[in-house]
mmCIF file of C-alpha atoms in Angstrom:
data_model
loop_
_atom_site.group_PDB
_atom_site.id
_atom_site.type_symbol
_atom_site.label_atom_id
_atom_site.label_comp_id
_atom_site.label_asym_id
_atom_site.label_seq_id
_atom_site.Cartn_x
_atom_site.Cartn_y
_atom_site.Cartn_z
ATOM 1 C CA UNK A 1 -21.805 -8.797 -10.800
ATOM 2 C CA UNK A 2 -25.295 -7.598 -9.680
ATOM 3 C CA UNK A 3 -24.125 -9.411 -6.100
ATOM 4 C CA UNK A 4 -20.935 -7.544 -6.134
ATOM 5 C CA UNK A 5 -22.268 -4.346 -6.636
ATOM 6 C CA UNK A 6 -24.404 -4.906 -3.775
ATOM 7 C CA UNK A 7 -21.381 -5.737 -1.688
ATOM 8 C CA UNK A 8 -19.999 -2.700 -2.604
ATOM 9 C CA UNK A 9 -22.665 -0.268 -1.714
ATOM 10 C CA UNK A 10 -23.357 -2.331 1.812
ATOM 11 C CA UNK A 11 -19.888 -1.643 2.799
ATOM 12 C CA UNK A 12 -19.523 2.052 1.624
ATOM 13 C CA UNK A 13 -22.919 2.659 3.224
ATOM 14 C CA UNK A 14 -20.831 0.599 6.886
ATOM 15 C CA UNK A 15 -18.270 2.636 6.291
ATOM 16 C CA UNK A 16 -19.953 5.765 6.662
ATOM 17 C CA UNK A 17 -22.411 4.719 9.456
ATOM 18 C CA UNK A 18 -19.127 3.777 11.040
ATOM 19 C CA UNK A 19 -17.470 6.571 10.107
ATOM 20 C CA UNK A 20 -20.475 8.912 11.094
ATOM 21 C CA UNK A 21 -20.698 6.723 14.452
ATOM 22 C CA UNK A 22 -16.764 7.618 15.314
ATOM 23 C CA UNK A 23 -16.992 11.113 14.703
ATOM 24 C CA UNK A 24 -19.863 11.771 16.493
ATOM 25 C CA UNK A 25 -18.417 9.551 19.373
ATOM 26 C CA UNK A 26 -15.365 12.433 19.358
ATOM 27 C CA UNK A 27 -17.762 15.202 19.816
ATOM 28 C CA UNK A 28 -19.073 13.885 22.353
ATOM 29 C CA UNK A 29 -15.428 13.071 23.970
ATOM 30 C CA UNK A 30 -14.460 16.093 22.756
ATOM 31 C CA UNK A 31 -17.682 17.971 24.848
ATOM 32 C CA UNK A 32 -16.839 16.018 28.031
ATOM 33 C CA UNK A 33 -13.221 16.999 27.738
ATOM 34 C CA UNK A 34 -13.978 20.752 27.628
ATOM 35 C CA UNK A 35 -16.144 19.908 30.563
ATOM 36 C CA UNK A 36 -13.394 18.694 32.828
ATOM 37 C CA UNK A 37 -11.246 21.675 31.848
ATOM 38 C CA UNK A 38 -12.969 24.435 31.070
ATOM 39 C CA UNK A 39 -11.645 28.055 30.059
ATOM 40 C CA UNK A 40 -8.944 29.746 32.815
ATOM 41 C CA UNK A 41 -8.904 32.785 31.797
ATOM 42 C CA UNK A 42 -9.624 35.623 28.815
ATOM 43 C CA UNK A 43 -8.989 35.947 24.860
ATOM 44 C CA UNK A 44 -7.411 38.759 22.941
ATOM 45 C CA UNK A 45 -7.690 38.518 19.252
ATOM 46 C CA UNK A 46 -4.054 38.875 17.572
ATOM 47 C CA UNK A 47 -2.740 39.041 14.052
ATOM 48 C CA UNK A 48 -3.286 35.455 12.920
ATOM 49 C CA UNK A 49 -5.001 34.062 16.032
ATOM 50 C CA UNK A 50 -7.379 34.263 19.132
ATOM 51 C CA UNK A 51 -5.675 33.204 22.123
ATOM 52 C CA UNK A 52 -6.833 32.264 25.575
ATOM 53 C CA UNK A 53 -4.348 33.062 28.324
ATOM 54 C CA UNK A 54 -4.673 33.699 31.911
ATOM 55 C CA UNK A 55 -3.000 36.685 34.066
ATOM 56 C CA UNK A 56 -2.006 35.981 37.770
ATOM 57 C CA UNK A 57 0.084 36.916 40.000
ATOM 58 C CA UNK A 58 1.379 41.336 40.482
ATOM 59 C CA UNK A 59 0.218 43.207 38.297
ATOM 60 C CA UNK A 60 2.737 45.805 39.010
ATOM 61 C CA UNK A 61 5.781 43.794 39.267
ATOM 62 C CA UNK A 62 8.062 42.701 36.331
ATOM 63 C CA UNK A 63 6.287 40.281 34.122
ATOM 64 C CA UNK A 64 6.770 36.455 32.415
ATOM 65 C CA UNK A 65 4.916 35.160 29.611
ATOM 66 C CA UNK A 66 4.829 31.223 29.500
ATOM 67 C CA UNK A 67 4.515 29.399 26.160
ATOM 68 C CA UNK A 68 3.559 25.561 26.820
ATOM 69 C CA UNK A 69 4.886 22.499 24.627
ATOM 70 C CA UNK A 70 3.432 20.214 21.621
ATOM 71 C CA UNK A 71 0.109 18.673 22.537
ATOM 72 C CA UNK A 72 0.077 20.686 25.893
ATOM 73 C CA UNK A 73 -2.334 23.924 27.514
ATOM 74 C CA UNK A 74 -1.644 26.897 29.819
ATOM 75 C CA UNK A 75 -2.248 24.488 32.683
ATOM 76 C CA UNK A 76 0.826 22.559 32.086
ATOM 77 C CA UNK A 77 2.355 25.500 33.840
ATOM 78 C CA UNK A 78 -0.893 26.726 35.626
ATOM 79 C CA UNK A 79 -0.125 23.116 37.543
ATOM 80 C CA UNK A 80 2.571 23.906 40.054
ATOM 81 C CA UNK A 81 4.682 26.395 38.826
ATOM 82 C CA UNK A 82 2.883 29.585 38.544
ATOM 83 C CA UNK A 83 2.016 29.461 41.956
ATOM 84 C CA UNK A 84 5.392 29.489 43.088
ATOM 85 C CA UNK A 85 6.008 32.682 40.985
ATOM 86 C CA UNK A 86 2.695 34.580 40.857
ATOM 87 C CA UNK A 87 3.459 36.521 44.344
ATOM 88 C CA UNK A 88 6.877 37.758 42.991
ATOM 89 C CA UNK A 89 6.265 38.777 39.281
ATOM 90 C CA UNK A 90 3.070 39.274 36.477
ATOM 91 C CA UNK A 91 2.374 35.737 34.737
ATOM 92 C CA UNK A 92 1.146 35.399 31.834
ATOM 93 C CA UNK A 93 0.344 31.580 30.402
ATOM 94 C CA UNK A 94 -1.326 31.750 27.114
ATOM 95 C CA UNK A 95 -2.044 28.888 25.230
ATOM 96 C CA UNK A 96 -0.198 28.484 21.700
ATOM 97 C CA UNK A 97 -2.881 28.515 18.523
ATOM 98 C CA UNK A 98 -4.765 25.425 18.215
ATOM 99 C CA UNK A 99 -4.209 24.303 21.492
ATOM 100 C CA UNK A 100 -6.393 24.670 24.606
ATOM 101 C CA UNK A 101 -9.027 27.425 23.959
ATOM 102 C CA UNK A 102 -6.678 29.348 21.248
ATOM 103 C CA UNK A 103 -7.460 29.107 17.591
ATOM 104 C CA UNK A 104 -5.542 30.184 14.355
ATOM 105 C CA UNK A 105 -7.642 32.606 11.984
ATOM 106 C CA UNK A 106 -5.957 32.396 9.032
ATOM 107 C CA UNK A 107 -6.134 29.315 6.090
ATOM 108 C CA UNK A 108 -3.465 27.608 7.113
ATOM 109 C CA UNK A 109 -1.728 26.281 10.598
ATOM 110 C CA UNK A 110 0.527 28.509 11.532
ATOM 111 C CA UNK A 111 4.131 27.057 11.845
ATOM 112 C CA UNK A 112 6.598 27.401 14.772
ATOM 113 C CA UNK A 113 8.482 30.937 13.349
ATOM 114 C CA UNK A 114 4.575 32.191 12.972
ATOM 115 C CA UNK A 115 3.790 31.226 15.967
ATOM 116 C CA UNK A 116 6.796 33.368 17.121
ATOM 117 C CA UNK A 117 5.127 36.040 15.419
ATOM 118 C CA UNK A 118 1.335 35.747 17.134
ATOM 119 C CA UNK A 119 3.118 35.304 20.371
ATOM 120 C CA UNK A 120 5.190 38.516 19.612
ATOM 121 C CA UNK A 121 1.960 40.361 18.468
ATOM 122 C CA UNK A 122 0.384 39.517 21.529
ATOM 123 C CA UNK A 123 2.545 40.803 24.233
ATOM 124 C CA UNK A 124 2.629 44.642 21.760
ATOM 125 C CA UNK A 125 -1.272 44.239 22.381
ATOM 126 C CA UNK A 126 -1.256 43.238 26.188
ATOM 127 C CA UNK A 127 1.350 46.730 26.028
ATOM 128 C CA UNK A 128 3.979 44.726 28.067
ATOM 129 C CA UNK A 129 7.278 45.658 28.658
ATOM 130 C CA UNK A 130 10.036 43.313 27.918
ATOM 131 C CA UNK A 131 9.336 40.323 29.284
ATOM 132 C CA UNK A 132 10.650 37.294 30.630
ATOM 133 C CA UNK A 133 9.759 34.445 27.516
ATOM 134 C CA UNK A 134 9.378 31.180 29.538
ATOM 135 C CA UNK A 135 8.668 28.384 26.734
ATOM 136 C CA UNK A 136 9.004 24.827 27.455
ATOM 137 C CA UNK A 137 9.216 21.812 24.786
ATOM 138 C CA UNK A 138 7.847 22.912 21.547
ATOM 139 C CA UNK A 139 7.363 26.393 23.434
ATOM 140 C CA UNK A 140 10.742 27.092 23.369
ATOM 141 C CA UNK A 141 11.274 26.676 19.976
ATOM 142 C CA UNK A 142 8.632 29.789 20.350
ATOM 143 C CA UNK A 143 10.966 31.679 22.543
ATOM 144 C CA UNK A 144 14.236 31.362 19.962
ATOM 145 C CA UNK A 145 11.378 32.759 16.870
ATOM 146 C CA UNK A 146 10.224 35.575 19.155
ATOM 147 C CA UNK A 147 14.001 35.860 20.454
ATOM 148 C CA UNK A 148 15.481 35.709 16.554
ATOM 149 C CA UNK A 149 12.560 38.016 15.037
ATOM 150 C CA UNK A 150 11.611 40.035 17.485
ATOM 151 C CA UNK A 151 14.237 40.313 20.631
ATOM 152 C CA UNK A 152 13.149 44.093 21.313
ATOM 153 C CA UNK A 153 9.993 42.901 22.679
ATOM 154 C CA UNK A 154 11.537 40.832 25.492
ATOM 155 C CA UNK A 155 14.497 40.457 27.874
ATOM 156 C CA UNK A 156 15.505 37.191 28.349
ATOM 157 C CA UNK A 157 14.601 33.924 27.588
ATOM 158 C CA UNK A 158 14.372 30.797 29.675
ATOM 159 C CA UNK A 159 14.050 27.627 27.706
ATOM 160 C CA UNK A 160 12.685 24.144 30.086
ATOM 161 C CA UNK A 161 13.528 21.210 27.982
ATOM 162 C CA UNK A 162 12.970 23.443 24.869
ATOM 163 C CA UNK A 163 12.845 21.800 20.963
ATOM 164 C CA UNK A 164 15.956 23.574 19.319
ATOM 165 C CA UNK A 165 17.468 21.138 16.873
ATOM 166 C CA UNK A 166 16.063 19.496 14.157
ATOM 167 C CA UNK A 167 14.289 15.779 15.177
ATOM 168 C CA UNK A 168 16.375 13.068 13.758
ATOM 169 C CA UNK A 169 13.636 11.073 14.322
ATOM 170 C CA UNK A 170 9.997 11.480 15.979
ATOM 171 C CA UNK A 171 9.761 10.510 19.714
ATOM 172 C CA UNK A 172 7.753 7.582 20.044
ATOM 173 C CA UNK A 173 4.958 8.818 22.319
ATOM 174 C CA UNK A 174 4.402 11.137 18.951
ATOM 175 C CA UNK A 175 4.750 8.778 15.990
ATOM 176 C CA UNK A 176 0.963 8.349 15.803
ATOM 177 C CA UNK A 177 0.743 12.147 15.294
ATOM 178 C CA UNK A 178 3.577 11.697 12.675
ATOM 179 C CA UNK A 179 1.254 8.988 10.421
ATOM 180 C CA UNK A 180 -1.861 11.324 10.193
ATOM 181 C CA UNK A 181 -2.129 12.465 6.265
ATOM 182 C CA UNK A 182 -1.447 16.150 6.203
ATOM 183 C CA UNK A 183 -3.975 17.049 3.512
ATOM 184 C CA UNK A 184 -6.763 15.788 5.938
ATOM 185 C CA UNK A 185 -5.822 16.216 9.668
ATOM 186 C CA UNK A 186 -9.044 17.373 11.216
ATOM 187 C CA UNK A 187 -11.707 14.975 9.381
ATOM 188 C CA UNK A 188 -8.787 11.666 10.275
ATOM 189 C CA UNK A 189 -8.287 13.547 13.936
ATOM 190 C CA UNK A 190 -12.048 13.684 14.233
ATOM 191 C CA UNK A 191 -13.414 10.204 13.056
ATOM 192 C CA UNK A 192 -9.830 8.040 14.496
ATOM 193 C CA UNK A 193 -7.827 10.453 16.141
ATOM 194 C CA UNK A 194 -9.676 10.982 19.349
ATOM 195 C CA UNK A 195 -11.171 7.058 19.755
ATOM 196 C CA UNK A 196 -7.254 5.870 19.219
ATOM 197 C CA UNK A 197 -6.232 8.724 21.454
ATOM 198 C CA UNK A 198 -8.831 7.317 24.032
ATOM 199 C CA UNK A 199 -7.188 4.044 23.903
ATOM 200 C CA UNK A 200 -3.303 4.885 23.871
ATOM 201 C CA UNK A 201 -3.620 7.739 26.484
ATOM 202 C CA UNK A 202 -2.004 5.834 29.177
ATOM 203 C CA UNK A 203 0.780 4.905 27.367
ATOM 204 C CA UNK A 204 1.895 8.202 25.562
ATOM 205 C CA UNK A 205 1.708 9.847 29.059
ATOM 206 C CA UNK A 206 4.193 7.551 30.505
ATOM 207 C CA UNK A 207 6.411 8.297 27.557
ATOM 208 C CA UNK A 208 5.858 11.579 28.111
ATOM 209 C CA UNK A 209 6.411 11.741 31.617
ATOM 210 C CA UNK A 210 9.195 9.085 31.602
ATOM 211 C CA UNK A 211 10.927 8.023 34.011
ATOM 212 C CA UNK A 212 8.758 10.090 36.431
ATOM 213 C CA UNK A 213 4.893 9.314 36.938
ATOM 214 C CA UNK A 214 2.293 10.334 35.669
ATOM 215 C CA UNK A 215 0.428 12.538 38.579
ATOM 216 C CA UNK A 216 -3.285 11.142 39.019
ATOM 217 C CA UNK A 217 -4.886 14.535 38.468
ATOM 218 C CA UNK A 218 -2.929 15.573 35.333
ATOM 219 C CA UNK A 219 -5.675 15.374 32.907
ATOM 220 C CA UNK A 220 -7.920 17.824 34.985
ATOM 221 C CA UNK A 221 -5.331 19.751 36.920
ATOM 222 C CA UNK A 222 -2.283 19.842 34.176
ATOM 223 C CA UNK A 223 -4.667 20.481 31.086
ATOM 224 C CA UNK A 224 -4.420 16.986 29.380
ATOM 225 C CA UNK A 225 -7.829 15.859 28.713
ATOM 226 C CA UNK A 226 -8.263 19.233 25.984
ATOM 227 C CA UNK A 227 -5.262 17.403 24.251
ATOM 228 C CA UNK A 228 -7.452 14.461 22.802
ATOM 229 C CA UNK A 229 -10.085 16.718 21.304
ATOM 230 C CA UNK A 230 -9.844 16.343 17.191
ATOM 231 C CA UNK A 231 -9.061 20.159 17.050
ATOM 232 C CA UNK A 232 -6.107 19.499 19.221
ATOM 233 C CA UNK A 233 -4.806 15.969 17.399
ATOM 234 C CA UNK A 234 -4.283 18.155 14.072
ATOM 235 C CA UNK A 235 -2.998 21.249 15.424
ATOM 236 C CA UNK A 236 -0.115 19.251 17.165
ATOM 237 C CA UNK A 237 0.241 16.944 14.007
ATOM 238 C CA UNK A 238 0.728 20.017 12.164
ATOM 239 C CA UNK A 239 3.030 21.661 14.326
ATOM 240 C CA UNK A 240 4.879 18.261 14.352
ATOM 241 C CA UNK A 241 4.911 18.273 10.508
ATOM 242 C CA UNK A 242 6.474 21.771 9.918
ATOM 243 C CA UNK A 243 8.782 21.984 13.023
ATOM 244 C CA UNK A 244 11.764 20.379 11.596
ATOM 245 C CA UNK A 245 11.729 23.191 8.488
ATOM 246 C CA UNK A 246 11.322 25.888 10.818
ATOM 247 C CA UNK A 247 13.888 24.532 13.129
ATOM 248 C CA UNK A 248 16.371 23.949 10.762
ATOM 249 C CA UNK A 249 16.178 27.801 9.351
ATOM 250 C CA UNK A 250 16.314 28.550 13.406
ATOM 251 C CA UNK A 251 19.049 27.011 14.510
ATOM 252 C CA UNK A 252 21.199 28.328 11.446
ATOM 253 C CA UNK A 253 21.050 31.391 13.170
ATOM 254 C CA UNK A 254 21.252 31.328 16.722
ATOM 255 C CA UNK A 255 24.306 32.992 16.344
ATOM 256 C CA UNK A 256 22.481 36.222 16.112
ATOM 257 C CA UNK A 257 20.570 35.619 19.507
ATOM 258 C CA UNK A 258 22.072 39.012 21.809
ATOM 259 C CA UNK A 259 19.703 38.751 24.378
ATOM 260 C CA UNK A 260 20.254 36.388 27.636
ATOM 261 C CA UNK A 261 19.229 32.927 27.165
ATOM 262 C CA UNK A 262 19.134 30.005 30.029
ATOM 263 C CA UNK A 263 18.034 26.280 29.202
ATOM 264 C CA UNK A 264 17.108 23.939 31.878
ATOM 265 C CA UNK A 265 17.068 19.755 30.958
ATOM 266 C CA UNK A 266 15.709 16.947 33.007
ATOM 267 C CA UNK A 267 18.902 14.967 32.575
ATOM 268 C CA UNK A 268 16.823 12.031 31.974
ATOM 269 C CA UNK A 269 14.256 13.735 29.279
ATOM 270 C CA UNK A 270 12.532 10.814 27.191
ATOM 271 C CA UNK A 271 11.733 13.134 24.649
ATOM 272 C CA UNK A 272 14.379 15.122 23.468
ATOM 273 C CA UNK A 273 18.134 14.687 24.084
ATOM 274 C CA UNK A 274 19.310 17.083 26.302
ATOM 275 C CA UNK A 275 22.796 17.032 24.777
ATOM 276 C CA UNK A 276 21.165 17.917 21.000
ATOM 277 C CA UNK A 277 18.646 20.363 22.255
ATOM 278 C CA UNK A 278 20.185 21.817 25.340
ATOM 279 C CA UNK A 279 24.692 21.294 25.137
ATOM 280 C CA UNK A 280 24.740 21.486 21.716
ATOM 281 C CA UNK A 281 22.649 25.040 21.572
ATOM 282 C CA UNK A 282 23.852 26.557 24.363
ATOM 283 C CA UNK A 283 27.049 26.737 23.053
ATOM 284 C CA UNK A 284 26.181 28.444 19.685
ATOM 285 C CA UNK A 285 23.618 31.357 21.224
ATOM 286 C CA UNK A 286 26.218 33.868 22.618
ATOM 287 C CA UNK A 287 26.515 33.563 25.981
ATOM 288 C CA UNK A 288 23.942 31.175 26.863
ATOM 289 C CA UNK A 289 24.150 28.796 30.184
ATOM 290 C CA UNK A 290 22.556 25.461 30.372
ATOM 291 C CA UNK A 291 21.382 23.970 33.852
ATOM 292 C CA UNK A 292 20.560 19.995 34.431
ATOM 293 C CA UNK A 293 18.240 18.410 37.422
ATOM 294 C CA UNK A 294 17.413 15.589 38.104
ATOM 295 C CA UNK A 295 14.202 14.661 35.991
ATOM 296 C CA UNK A 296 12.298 13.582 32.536
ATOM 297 C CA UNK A 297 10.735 15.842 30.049
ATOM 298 C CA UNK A 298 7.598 17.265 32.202
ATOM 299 C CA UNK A 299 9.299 19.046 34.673
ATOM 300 C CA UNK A 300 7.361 22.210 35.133
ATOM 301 C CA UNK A 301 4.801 19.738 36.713
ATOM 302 C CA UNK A 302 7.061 17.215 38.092
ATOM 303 C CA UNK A 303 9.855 19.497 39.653
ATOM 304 C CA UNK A 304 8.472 22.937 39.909
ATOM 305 C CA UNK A 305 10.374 24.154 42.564
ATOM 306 C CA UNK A 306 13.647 23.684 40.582
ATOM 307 C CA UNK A 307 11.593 25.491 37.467
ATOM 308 C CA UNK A 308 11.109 28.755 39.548
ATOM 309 C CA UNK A 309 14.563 28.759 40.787
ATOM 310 C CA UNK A 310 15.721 28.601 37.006
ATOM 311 C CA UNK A 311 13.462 31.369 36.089
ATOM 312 C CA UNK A 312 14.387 33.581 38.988
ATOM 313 C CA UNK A 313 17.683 33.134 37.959
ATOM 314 C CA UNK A 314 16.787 33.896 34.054
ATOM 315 C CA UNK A 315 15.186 36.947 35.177
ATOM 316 C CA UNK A 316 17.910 38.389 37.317
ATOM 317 C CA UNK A 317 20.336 37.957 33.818
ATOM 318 C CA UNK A 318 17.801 39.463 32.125
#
């Protein structure tokens, strides 16, 4: 017994070194990540969060806020695709709350109708004037909250490979998100998050990105090294968590959507099915109009000329 008890303590006291050893192994990932993509732009504290955004482009021409996907950062967009727009309109890219530089400041994660809200609250602080909502992925589930909740605060919305239906099941690139325990995201994110993130990064890009590559300068350029960082891993494992619940209530109403609303699909999007998320909703939201290219799920970065046309287009039915 005496021997067994000895066992015991030697491998709760390897556990924790190991434990300790993996966490601090994720700061210091964590650190280096921040280093290779550091803060665009400014922060503006809103009701439930404090969001980092960036604002290019005219400041006296008509303006576009962009809301980026799950797991993704203002540079998703900051890539290719503002740069196509900036000379033409005011863009706004803000990154959603717990991703990139933006944090939540309440108790709890806020969920995707929430999110609506902070996203609404911060274009009444920026004082903007009806905007053009660009959201892509899990970002345009953003754009239908904002558009349900809150339409008087923008005037169209243009939805790139948006999130609108409930997931029958999780994509694969995100079932590792799926597993990690809800009642302790940020301590699992922090000691075996990041290190597994490290080692699978290669692969759930390619998901991601399928069937078009990966570009080589993605993690710097398009934001993606921030998305391995522990705080990151359990903000998008919460959002993952609560979107179904919030998209369920959503799409039970997107009858009541009366302001202009485009969606653009990569007809060969490895993430979600463009006939469940993009067909299916367009024809519920009152006059809606769905567009298909050529392309996977990340095509703000991979076909960003396309993007632009789309949102010129959303705009002018705006």
């Amino acid at each position: 017994m005496r021997r067994t008890g000895k066992g015991l303590i030697g491998g709760a006291l390897l556990a924790a070194v190991s434990g300790l050893g993996l966490s601090l192994y994720s700061s210091r990932l964590a650190r280096h990540a921040e280093d290779l993509v550091p803060p665009d732009g400014r922060f503006l504290d809103v009701d439930g969060a404090r969001l980092h955004y960036i604002d290019v482009g005219s400041q006296t021409g008509p303006t576009i806020v962009m809301v980026h996907g799950l797991g993704g950062q203002l540079r998703n967009f900051s890539y290719a695709l503002v740069d196509l727009l900036k000379d033409e309109y005011r863009v706004i890219v803000v990154d959603r709350p717990g991703s990139g530089y933006s944090v939540a400041t309440g108790n709890t994660t806020p969920g995707l109708i929430a999110q609506g809200a902070i996203i609404a609250d911060f274009i009444q602080k920026l004082g903007l004037d009806r905007p053009l909502f660009v959201g892509h992925s899990l970002g345009g589930a953003i754009g239908l909250a904002v558009g349900l909740d809150h339409p008087h605060l923008v005037r169209a919305l243009a939805l790139i490979a948006p999130l609108t239906q409930p997931l029958e099941q999780v994509p694969e690139s995100f079932r590792g998100l799926a597993r990690i325990p809800a009642g302790a995201r940020l301590a699992f994110a922090q000691v075996l998050g990041t290190p597994l993130s490290r080692l699978t990064a290669t692969r759930t890009l390619q998901g991601v990105f399928a069937p078009e590559a990966v570009p080589e300068d993605f993690v710097t350029r398009g934001g993606g090294a921030l998305a391995a960082r522990p705080v990151a891993i359990a903000a998008a494992a919460a959002d993952l968590a609560g979107a179904n619940d919030d998209v369920t209530a959503m799409a039970a109403r997107y009858g009541e959507i009366q302001i202009p609303t485009r969606i653009l699909y990569g007809r060969q999007d490895a993430i979600l099915d463009p006939a469940w998320n993009g067909h299916r909703t367009a024809a519920v939201i009152p006059g809606a109009k769905i567009d298909t290219i050529e392309g996977g799920h990340m095509i703000p970065i991979t076909a960003p000329e396309a993007c632009a046309r789309f949102v010129r287009a959303a705009f002018a039915a705006g």
